[in-house]
Coordinates of C-alpha atoms in Angstrom, one line a residue:
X1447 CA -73.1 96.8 240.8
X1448 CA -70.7 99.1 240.2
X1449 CA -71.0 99.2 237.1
X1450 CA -74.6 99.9 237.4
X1451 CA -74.3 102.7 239.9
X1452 CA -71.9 104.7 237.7
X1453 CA -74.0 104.6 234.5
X1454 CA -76.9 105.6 236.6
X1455 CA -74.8 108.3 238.3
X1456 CA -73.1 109.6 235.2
X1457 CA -77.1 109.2 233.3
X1458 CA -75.1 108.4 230.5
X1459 CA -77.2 108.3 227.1
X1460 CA -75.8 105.1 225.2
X1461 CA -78.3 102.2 225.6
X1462 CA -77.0 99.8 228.5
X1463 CA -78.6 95.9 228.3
X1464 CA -78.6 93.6 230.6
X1465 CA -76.9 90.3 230.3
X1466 CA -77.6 87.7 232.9
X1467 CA -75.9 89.8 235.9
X1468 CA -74.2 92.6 233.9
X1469 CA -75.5 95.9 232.1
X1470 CA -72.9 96.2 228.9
X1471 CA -73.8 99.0 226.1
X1472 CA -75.4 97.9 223.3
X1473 CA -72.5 96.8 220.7
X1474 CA -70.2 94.5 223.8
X1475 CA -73.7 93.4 224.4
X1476 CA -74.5 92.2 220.9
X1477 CA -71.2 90.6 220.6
X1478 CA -70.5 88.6 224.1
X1479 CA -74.4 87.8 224.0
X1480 CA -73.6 86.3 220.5
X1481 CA -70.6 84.4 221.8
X1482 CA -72.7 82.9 224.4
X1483 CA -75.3 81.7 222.1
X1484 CA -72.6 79.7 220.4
X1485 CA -70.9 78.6 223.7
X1486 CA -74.2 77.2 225.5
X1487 CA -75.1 75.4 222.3
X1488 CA -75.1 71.6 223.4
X1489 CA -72.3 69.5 221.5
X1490 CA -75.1 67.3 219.5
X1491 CA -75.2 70.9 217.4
X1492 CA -71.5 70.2 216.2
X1493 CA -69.3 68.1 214.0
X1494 CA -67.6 66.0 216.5
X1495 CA -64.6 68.1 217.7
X1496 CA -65.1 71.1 215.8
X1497 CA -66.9 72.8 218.6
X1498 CA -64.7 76.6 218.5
X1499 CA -62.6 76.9 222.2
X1500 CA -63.9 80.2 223.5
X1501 CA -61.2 82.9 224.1
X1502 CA -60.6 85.0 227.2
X1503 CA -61.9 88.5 225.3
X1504 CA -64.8 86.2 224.1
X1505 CA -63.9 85.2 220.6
X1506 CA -62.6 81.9 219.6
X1507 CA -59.9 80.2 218.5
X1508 CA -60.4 78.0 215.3
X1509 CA -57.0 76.4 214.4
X1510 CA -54.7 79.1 214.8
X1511 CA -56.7 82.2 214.0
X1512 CA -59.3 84.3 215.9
X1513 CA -62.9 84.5 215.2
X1514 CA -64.9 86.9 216.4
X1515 CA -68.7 85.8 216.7
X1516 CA -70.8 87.4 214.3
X1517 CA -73.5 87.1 211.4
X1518 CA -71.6 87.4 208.7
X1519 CA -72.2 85.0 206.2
X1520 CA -68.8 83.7 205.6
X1521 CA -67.7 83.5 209.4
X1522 CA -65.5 80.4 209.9
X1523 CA -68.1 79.4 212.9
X1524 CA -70.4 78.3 210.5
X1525 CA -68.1 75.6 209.2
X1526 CA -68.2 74.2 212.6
X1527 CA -71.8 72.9 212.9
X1528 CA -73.6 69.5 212.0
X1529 CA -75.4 71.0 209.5
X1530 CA -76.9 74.2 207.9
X1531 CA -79.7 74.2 210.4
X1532 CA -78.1 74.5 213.4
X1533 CA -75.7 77.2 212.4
X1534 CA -79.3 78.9 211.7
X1535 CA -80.0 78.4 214.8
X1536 CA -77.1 80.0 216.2
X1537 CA -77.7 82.9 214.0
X1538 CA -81.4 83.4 215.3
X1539 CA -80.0 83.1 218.9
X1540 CA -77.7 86.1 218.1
X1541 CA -80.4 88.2 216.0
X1542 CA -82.9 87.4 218.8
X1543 CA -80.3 88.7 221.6
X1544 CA -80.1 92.1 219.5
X1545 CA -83.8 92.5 218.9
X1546 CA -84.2 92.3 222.6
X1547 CA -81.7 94.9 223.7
X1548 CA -83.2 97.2 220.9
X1549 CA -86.5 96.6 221.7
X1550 CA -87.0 95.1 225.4
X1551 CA -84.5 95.3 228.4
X1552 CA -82.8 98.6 226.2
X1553 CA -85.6 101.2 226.1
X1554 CA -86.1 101.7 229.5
X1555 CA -82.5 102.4 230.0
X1556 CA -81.0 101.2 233.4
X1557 CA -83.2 102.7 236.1
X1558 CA -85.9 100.3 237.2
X1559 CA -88.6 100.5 239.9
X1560 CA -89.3 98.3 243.1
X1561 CA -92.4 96.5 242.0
X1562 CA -90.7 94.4 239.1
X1563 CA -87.8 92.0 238.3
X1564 CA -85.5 93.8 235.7
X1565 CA -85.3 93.1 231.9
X1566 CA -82.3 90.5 230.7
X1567 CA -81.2 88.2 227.9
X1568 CA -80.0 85.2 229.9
X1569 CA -78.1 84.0 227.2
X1570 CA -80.7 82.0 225.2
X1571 CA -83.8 83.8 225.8
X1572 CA -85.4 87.6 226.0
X1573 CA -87.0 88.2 229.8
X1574 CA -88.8 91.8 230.1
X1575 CA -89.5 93.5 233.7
X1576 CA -91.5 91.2 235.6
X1577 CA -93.9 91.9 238.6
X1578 CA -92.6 90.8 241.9
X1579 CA -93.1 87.2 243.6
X1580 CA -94.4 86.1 240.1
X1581 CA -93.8 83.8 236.8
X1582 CA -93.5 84.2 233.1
X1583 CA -93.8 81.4 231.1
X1584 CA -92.8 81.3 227.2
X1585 CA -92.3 78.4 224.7
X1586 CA -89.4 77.2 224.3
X1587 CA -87.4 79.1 221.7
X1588 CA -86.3 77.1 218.3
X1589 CA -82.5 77.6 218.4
X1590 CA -82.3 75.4 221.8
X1591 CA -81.5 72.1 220.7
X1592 CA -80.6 69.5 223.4
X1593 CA -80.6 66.6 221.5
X1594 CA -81.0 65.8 217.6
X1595 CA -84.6 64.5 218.0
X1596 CA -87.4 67.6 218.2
X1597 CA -90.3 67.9 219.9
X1598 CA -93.7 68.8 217.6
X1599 CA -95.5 70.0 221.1
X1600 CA -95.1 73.3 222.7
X1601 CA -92.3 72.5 225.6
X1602 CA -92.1 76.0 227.9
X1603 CA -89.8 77.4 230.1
X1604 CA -90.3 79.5 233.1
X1605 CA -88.1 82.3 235.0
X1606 CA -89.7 83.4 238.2
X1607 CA -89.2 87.0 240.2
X1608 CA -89.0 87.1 243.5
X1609 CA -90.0 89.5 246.4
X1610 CA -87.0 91.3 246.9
X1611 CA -86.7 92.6 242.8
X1612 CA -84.1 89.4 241.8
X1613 CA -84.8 86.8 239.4
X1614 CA -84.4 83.5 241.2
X1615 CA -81.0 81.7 241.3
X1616 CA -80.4 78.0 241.5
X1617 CA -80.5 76.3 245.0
X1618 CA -76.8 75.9 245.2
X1619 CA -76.2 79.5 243.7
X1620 CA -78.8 81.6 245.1
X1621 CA -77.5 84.9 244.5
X1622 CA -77.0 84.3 240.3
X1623 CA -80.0 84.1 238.5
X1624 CA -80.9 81.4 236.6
X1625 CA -83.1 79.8 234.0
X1626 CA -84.8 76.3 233.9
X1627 CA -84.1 75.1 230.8
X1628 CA -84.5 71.6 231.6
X1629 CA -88.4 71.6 230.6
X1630 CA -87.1 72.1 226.5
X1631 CA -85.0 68.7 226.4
X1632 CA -86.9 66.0 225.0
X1633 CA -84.1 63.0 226.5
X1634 CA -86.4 61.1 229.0
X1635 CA -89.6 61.2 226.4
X1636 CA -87.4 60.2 223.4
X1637 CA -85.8 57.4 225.6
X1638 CA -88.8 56.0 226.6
X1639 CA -90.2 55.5 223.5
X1640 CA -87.0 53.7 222.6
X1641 CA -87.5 51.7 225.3
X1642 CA -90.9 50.8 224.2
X1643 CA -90.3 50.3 220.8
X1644 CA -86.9 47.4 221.1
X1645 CA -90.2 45.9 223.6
X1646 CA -92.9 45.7 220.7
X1647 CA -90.3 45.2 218.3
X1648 CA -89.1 41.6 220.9
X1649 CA -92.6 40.5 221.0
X1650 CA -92.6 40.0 217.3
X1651 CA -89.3 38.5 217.1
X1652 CA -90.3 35.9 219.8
X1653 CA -94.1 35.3 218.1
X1654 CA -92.4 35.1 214.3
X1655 CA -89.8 33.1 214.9
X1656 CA -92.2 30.1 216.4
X1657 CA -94.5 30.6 213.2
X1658 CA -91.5 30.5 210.6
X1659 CA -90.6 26.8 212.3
X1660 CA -94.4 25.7 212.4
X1661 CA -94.3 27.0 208.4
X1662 CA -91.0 24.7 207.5
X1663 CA -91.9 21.8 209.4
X1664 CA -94.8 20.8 207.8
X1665 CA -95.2 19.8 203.9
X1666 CA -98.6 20.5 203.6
X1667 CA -97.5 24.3 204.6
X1668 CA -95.1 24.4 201.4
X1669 CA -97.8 25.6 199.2
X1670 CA -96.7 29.0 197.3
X1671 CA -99.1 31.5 199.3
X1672 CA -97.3 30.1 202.3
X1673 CA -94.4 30.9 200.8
X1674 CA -95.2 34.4 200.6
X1675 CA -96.3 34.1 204.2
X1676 CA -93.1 33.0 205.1
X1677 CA -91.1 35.4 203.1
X1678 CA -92.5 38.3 204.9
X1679 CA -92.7 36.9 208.1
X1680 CA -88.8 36.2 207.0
X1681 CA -88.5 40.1 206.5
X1682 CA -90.2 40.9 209.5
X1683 CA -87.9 39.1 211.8
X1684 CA -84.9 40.5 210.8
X1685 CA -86.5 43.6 210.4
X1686 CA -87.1 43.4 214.4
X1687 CA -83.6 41.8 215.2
X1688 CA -82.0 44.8 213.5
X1689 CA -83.9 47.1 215.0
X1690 CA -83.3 46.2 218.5
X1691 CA -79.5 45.9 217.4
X1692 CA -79.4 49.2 216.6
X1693 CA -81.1 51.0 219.1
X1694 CA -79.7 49.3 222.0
X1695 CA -76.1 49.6 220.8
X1696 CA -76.3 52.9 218.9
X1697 CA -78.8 54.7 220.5
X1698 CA -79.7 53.6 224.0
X1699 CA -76.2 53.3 225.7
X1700 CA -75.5 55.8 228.5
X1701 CA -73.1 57.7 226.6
X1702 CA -74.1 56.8 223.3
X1703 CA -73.5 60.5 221.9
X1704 CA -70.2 60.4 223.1
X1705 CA -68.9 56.3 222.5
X1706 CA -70.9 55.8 219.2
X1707 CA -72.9 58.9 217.5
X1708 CA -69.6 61.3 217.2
X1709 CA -67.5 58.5 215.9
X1710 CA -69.6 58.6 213.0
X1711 CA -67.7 54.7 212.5
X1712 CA -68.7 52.3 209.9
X1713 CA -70.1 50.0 212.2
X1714 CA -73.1 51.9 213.0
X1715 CA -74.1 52.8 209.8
X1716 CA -73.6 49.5 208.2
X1717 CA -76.2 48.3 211.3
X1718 CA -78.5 51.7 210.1
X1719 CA -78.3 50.3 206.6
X1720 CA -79.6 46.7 207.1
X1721 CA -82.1 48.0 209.5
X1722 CA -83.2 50.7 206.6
X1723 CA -83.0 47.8 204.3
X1724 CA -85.0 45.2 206.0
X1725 CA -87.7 47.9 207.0
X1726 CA -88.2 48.3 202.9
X1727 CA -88.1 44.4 202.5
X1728 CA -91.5 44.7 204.6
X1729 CA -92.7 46.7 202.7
X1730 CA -92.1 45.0 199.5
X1731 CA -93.2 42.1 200.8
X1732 CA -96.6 43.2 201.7
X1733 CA -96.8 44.3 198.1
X1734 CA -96.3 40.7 197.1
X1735 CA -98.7 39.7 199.0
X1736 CA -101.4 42.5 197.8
X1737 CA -100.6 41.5 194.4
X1738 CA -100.2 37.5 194.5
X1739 CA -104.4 37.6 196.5
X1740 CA -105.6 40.6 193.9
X1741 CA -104.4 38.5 190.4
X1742 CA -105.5 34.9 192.5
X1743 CA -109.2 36.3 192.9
X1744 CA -109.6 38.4 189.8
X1745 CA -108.4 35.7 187.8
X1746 CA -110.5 32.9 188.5
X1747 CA -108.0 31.8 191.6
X1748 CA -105.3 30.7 189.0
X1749 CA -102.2 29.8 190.6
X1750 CA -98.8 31.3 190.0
X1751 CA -96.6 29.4 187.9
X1752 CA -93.2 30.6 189.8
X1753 CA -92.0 33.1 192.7
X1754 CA -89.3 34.1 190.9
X1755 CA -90.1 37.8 190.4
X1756 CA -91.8 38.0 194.2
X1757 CA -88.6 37.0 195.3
X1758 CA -86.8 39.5 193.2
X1759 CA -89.1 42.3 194.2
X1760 CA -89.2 41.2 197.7
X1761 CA -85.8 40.7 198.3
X1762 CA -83.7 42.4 195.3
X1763 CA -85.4 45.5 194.7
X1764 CA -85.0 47.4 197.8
X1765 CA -81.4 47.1 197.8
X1766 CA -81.3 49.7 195.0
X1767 CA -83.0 52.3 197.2
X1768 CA -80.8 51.7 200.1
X1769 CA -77.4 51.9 198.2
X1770 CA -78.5 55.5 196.4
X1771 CA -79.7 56.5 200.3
X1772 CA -75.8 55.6 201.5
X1773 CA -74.7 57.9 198.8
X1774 CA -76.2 60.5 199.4
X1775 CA -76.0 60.5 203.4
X1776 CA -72.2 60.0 202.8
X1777 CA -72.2 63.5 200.4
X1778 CA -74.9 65.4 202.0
X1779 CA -75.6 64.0 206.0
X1780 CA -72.5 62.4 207.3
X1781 CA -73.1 62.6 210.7
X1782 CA -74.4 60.7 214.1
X1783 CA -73.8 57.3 212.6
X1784 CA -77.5 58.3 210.3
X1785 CA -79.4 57.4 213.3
X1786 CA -82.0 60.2 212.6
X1787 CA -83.3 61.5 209.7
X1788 CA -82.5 63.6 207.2
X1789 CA -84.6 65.4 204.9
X1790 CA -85.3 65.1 202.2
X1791 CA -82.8 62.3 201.5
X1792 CA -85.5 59.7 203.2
X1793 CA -88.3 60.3 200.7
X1794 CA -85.6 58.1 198.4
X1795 CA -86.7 55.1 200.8
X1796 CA -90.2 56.9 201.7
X1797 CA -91.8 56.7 198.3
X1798 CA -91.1 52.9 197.4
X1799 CA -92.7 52.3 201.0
X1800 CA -95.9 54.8 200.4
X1801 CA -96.4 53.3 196.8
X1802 CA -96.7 50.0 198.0
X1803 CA -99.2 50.9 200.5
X1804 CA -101.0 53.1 197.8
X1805 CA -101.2 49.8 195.4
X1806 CA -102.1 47.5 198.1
X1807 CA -105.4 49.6 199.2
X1808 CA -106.3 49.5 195.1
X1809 CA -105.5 45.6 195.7
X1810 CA -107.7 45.7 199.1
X1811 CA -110.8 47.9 197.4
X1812 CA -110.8 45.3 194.7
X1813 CA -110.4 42.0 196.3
X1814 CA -113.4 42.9 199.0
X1815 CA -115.6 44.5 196.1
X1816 CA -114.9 40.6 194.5
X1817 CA -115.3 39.3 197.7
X1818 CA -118.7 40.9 198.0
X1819 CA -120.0 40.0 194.4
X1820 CA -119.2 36.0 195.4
X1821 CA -121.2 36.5 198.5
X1822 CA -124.2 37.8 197.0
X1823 CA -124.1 34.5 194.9
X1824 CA -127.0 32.3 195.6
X1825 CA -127.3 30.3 199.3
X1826 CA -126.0 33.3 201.2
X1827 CA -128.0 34.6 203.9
X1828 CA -128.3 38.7 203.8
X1829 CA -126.4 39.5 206.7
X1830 CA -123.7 36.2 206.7
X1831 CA -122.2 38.3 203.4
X1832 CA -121.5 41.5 205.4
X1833 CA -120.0 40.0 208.2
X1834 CA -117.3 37.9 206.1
X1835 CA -116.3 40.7 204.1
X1836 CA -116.1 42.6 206.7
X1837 CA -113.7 39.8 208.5
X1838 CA -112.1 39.6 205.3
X1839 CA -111.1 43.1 205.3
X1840 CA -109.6 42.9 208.7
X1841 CA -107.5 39.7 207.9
X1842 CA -106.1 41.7 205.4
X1843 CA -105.0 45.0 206.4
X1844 CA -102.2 44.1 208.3
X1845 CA -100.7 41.8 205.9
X1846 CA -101.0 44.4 203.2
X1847 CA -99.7 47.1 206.0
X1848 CA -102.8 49.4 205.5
X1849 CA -102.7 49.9 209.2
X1850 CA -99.9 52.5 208.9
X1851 CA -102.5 54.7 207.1
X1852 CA -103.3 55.4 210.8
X1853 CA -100.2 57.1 211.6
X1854 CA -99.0 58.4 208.3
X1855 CA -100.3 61.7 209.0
X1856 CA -98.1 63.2 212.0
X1857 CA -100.2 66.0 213.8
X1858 CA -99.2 69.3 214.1
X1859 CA -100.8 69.6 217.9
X1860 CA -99.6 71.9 220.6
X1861 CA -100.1 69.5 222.7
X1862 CA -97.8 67.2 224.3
X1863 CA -100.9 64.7 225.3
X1864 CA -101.7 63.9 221.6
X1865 CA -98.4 63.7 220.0
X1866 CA -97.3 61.4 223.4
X1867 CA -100.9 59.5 222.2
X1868 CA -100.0 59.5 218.1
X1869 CA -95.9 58.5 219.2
X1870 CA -97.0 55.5 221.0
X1871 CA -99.7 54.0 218.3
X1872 CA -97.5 54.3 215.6
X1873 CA -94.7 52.8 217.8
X1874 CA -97.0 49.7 218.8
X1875 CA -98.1 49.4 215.4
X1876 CA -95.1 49.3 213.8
X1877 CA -93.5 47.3 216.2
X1878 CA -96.2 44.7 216.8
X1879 CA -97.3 44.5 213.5
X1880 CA -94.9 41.0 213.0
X1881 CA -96.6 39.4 216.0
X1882 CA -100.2 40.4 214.6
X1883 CA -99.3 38.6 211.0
X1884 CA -97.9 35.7 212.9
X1885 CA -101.1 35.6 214.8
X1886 CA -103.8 35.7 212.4
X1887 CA -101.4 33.5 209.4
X1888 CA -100.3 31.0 211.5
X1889 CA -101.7 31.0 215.3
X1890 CA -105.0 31.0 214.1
X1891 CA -105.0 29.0 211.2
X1892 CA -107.6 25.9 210.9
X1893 CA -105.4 23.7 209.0
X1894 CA -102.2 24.7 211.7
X1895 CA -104.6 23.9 214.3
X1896 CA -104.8 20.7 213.2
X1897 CA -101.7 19.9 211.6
X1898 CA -100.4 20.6 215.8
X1899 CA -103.3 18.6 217.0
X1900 CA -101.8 15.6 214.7
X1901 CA -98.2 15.7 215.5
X1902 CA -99.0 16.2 219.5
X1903 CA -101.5 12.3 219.1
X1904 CA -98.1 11.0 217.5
X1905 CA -96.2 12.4 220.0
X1906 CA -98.5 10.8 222.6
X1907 CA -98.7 7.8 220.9
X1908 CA -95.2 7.6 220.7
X1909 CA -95.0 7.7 224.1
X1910 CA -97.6 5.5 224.7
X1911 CA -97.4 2.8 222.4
X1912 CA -100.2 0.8 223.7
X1913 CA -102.8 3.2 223.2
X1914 CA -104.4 2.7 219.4
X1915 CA -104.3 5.2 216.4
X1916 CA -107.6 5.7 216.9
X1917 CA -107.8 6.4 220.6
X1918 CA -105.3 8.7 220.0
X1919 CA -106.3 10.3 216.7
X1920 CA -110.2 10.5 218.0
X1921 CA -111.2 8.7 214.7
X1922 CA -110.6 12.1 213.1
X1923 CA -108.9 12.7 210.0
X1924 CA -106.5 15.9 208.3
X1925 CA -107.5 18.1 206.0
X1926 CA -104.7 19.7 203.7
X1927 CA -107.2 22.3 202.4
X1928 CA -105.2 25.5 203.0
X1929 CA -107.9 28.7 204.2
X1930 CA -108.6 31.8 202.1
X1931 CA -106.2 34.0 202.6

């Protein structure tokens, strides 16, 4: 205040700005606003302990020399984030800090009426004179980063001005004002969906693993389409184990930023890696299985002499991908144990995976257009040939994965509703996506039906030795005709 009453007194000309509670001219401003940009920025923005320790004039110590906080390109504070992005995102901070002195809470100097809230940079945003007892509301600016996952949606943050000309202050602080910024952080979303996703992700780990032993147990299950069956349901299980490995010991522990994502250690990124590596084996997979049906019906159903090169593909090929994505996270990404993306590194595993759904829609167009030229044949009623195909269709998309062409597209909407409504459909069907395979492949299969219903009239039988095969068979017999598809 004294400050304040002194620069109004003296009506000095050099533009003063308003800092959270102090008026500083324009160059202090630029620099301790600066500094305070870098200071407020949340630790998931740095390498782990290379955060700069803030001085007592406001610039900060880096080893043994003094940095002063500012934009030039070469400024050791730079060195100090995860990555180029966030030192940008410092840098805006500062620039925006400037513009607002220049252009906002500077122009009107220091003397300010009774019917508004003054002008001030709070240290991450630009605030201009308010009207008394009410709200402004902004979006949340892009250099406020709480945690390394964004948000697509428009997040905003409020300041409110009260009665008596002061911006309000927090309940245990009431006389310094304050900012909500509480509304920008993404945490309790982002955990949630983790939440759900290890849930979808154990549903298909507890309906796959059932099928697999229902698949092995029986010979007349041993055929080579079952095989592929198998082989992806295989690659889908671990897929799920891995995945729940990972995000309950890497991402979802209480202090998981501080125990396991600034370590940076081995351990987690070997987990990342398998989980990465399985993920593609599902993919490749479902190619196998797009290509073994398509060359079975367009070739007169002509069996496959060996699974040697499905197993290769399948199981071989995607290590390739994976070991060139290590490299170049190692040179270009090392950070936060590579539990989130970084672009454009991914598209090395992205484009195998989109490929193989690419191929396996050609596969799908062709095999129903077949499908529908076999049903036309003679002794097929009209409307029984639109219906199978139809079914046919459905059977197959998620085996072949086609039902990721749902969510392949992320939308770019401002708001939160829809991207809360396009998170959870992709995360339900990518995490559910085993159970459904299990389902329709071996839950609903005729021929497992009654394979089931013949081991549980033994098992009674057993039991029950005096009741006769055929009271316990019901006179009927097994077929070992596998189904379509």
């Amino acid at each position: 205040m004294a400050l304040l009453s002194r620069a109004v007194s003296e009506n000095i000309s050099v533009r003063l700005c308003r800092l959270q509670d102090e008026l500083l001219p324009e160059e202090e401003f630029r620099r301790i606003s600066c500094s305070r940009c870098y200071t407020y920025m949340t630790d998931v923005n740095f390498k782990p302990g290379m955060k700069a320790k803030l001085a007592t004039n406001m610039n900060f110590i880096i080893g043994n020399d003094t940095v002063e906080p500012n934009l030039a390109l070469k400024n050791p504070l730079l060195n100090t984030f995860v990555s180029a992005r966030q030192a940008e995102n410092w840098r805006t901070c500062c620039a925006r800090a400037a513009d607002c002195c220049r252009d906002v809470i500077g122009v009107s100097g220091v003397v300010n009426g009774n019917d508004s809230c003054p002008g001030v940079w709070d240290a991450w945003m630009c605030w201009p004179d308010t009207p008394l007892n009410s709200t402004r509301q902004y979006p949340c600016p892009t250099h406020i980063r709480f945690e390394t996952t964004e948000s697509y949606c428009e997040l905003t943050v409020r300041k409110t001005c009260e009665g008596d000309g002061r911006w309000r202050g927090r309940s245990d602080n009431p006389g310094r004002q304050w900012t909500n910024y509480s509304s920008c952080s993404v945490h309790h979303i982002m955990k949630r969906r983790q939440y759900t996703s290890v849930t979808a992700y154990a549903v298909t780990a507890v309906a796959v693993l059932p099928a697999l032993v229902i698949f092995h147990l029986y010979r007349q299950l041993h055929g080579k389409r079952i095989a592929l069956h198998k082989n992806l349901l295989t690659s889908l299980l671990f897929n799920a184990v891995f995945v729940i490995w990972f995000k309950t010991s890497v991402l979802l522990p209480p202090n998981a930023r501080e125990l396991v994502l600034n370590q940076n250690g081995p351990y987690c990124k070997l987990i990342l890696l398998l989980t990465k590596y399985f993920r593609l084996t599902n993919y490749m997979w479902m190619f196998c299985e797009g290509f073994y049906l398509h060359r079975l019906i367009s070739n007169a159903f002509a069996e496959e002499k060996s699974l040697i090169l499905f197993y290769v593909t399948g199981w071989g090929f995607p290590v390739l991908p994976v070991i060139v994505y290590a490299l170049l996270r190692k040179v270009y990404s090392d950070n936060d144990c590579w539990a989130f993306p970084s672009d454009p590194i991914e598209w090395v595993l992205y484009v195998p995976s989109l490929l193989s759904l690419l191929v396996n829609m050609i596969f799908l167009v062709n095999i129903i257009r077949v499908l529908v030229i076999k049903l036309k044949a003679p002794h097929h009623q009209e409307p029984s040939q639109y219906r199978k195909a139809v079914k046919a269709t459905l059977v197959l998309v998620p085996l072949f994965g086609l039902h990721f062409g749902i969510t392949i597209y992320r939308p770019q909407s401002a708001t939160c509703q829809w991207e809360e409504l396009y998170a959870y459909l992709d995360i339900l069907l990518d995490g559910l996506q085993g159970a459904i395979v299990a389902l329709i492949f071996c839950y609903m299969n005729g021929e497992v039906h009654t394979l089931m219903q013949r081991s549980y009239r033994n098992f009674v039988q057993l039991k029950n030795p005096s009741l006769s095969a055929g009271q316990c068979l019901g006179g009927s017999t097994v077929t070992t005709t596998q189904t379509a598809f």
